[in-house]
Coordinates of C-alpha atoms in Angstrom, one line a residue:
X1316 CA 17.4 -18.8 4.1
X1317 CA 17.9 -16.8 0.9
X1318 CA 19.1 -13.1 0.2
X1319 CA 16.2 -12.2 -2.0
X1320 CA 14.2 -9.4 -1.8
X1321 CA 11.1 -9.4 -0.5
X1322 CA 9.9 -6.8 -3.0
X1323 CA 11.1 -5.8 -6.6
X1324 CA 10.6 -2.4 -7.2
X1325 CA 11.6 -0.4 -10.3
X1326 CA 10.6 2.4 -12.9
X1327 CA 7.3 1.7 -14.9
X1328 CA 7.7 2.5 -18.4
X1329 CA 4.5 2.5 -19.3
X1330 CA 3.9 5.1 -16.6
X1331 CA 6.5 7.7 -16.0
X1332 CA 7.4 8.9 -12.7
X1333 CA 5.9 6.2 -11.4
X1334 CA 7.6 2.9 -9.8
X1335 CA 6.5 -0.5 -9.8
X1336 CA 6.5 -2.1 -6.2
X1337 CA 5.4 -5.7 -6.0
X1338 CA 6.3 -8.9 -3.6
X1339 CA 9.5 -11.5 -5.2
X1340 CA 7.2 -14.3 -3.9
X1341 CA 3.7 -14.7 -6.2
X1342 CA 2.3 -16.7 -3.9
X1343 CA 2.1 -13.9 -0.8
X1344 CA -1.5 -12.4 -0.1
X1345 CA -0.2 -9.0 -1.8
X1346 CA -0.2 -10.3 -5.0
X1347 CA -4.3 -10.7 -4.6
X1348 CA -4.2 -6.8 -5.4
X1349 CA -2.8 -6.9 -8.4
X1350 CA -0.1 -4.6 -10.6
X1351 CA 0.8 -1.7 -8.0
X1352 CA 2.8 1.9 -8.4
X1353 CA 3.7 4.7 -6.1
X1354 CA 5.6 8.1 -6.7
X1355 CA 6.2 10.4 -4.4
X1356 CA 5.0 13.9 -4.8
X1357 CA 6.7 16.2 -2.4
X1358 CA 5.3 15.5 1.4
X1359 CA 3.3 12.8 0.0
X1360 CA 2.8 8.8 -1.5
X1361 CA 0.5 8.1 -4.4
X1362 CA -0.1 4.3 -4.9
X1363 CA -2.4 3.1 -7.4
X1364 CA -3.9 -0.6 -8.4
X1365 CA -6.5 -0.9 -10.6
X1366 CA -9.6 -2.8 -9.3
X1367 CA -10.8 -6.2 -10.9
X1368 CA -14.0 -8.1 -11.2
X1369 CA -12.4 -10.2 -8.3
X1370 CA -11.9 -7.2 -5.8
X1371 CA -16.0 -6.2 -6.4
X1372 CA -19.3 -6.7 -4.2
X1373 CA -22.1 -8.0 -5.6
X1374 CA -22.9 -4.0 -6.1
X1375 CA -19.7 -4.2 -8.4
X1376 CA -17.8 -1.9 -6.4
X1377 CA -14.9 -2.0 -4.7
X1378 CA -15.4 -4.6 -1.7
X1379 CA -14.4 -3.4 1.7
X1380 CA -11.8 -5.6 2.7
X1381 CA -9.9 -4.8 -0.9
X1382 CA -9.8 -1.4 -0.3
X1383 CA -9.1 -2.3 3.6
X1384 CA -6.4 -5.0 2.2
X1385 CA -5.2 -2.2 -0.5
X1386 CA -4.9 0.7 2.5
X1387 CA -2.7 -1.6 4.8
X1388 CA -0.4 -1.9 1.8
X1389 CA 0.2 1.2 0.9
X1390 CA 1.5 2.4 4.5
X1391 CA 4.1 -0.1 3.5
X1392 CA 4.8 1.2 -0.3
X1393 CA 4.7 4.7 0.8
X1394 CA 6.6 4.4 3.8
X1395 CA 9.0 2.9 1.4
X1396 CA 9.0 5.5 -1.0
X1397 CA 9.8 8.1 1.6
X1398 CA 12.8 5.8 2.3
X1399 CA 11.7 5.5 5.9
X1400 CA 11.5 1.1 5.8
X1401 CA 12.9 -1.7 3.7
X1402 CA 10.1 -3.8 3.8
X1403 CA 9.5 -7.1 5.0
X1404 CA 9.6 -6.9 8.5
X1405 CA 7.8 -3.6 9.7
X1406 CA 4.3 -4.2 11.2
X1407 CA 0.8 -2.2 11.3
X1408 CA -0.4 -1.4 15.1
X1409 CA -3.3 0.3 13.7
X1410 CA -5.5 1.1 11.1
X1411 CA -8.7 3.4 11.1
X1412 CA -10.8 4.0 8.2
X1413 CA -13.6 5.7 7.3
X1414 CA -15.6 4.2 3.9
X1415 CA -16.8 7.8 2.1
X1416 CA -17.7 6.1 -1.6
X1417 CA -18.0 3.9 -3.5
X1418 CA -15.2 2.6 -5.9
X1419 CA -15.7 1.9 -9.2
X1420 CA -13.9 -1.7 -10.9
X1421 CA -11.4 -0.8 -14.0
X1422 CA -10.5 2.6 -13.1
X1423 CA -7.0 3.2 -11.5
X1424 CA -7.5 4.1 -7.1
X1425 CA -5.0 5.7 -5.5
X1426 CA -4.0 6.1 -1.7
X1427 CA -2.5 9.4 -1.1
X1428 CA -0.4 8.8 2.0
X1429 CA 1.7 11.6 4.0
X1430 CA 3.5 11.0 7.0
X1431 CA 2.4 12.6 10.2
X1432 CA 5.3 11.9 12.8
X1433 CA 8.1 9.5 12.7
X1434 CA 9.6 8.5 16.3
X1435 CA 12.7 6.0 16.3
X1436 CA 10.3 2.7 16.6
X1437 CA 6.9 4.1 14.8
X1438 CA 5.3 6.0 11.8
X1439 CA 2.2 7.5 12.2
X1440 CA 0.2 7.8 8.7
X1441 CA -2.7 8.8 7.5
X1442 CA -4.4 9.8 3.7
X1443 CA -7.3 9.4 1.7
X1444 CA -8.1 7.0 -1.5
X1445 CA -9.4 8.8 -4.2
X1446 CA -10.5 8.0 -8.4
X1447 CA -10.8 9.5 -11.4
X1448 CA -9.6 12.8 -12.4
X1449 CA -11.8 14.7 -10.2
X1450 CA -10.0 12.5 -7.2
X1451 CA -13.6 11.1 -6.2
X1452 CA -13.0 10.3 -2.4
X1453 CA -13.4 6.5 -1.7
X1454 CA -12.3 6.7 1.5
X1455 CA -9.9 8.5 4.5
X1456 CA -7.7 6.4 7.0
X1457 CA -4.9 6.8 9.9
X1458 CA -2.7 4.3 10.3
X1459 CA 0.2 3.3 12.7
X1460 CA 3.2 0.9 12.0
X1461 CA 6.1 -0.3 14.1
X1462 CA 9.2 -0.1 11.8
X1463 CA 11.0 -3.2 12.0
X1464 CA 14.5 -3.6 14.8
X1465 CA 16.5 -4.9 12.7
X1466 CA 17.3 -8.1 14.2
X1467 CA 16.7 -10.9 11.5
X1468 CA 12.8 -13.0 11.6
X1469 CA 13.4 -16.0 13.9
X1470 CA 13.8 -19.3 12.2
X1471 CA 10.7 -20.7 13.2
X1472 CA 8.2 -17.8 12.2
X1473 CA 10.0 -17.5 8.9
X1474 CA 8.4 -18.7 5.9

């Protein structure tokens, strides 16, 4: 077992006020999304990837389970960027979303995440993706996660 971090998060030059957030391990599903960012503006998350030919549909939009897969991990980023998780070990329970647009491949999409009600095992989430400058709606979701105990994985679900 080795003390690395599961993520490595840190300012993005390139984009001020914005942090980079991405898994240590390349070889984790997240890493099929792509370069991702968050910042926090007041009571709420922004986290932004930029789509690629291989997250279209043959309609070359944004495929469903992208933005689906893209959703679930920004409960994580922006629960992180409220400081309310480390990650690695917190779970989603829950995750409802409604599709509202389509999204386009090679412009930046954002999840705009807020938190609705913290309790001492759960966050309750919810926000919309939007793109473009006019924040285009993509789609709206609520989400629950179980934030993890605290007790270390168990040596035979580790990987």
């Amino acid at each position: 077992m080795t003390d690395k971090p599961h993520f490595v998060e840190a300012e993005d030059p390139a984009n001020p006020g914005w942090r980079s957030w991405s898994l240590s391990d390349p070889t984790r599903f997240n890493t099929l999304l792509g370069p991702m960012l968050y910042r926090v503006d007041g009571h709420t998350v922004r986290v932004r990837i930029t789509p690629e030919h291989r997250h279209s549909n043959l309609q070359n939009n944004v495929h469903g389970g992208a933005l689906l897969a893209f959703i679930d991990v920004a409960l994580f980023a922006a629960a992180r960027g409220f400081g309310l998780i480390t990650a690695g070990t917190a779970v989603t329970l829950d995750l409802n979303t409604q599709f509202i647009g389509g999204g386009r491949i090679g412009e930046p999409i954002e999840a705009q995440v807020e938190v609705l009600k913290e309790t001492g095992r759960l966050l309750f989430l919810r926000g919309l993706v939007v793109q473009g400058d006019d924040e285009t709606k993509i789609a709206a979701f609520s989400a629950t996660i179980r934030k993890p105990s605290g007790k270390p994985p168990r040596a035979d679900t580790a990987a």
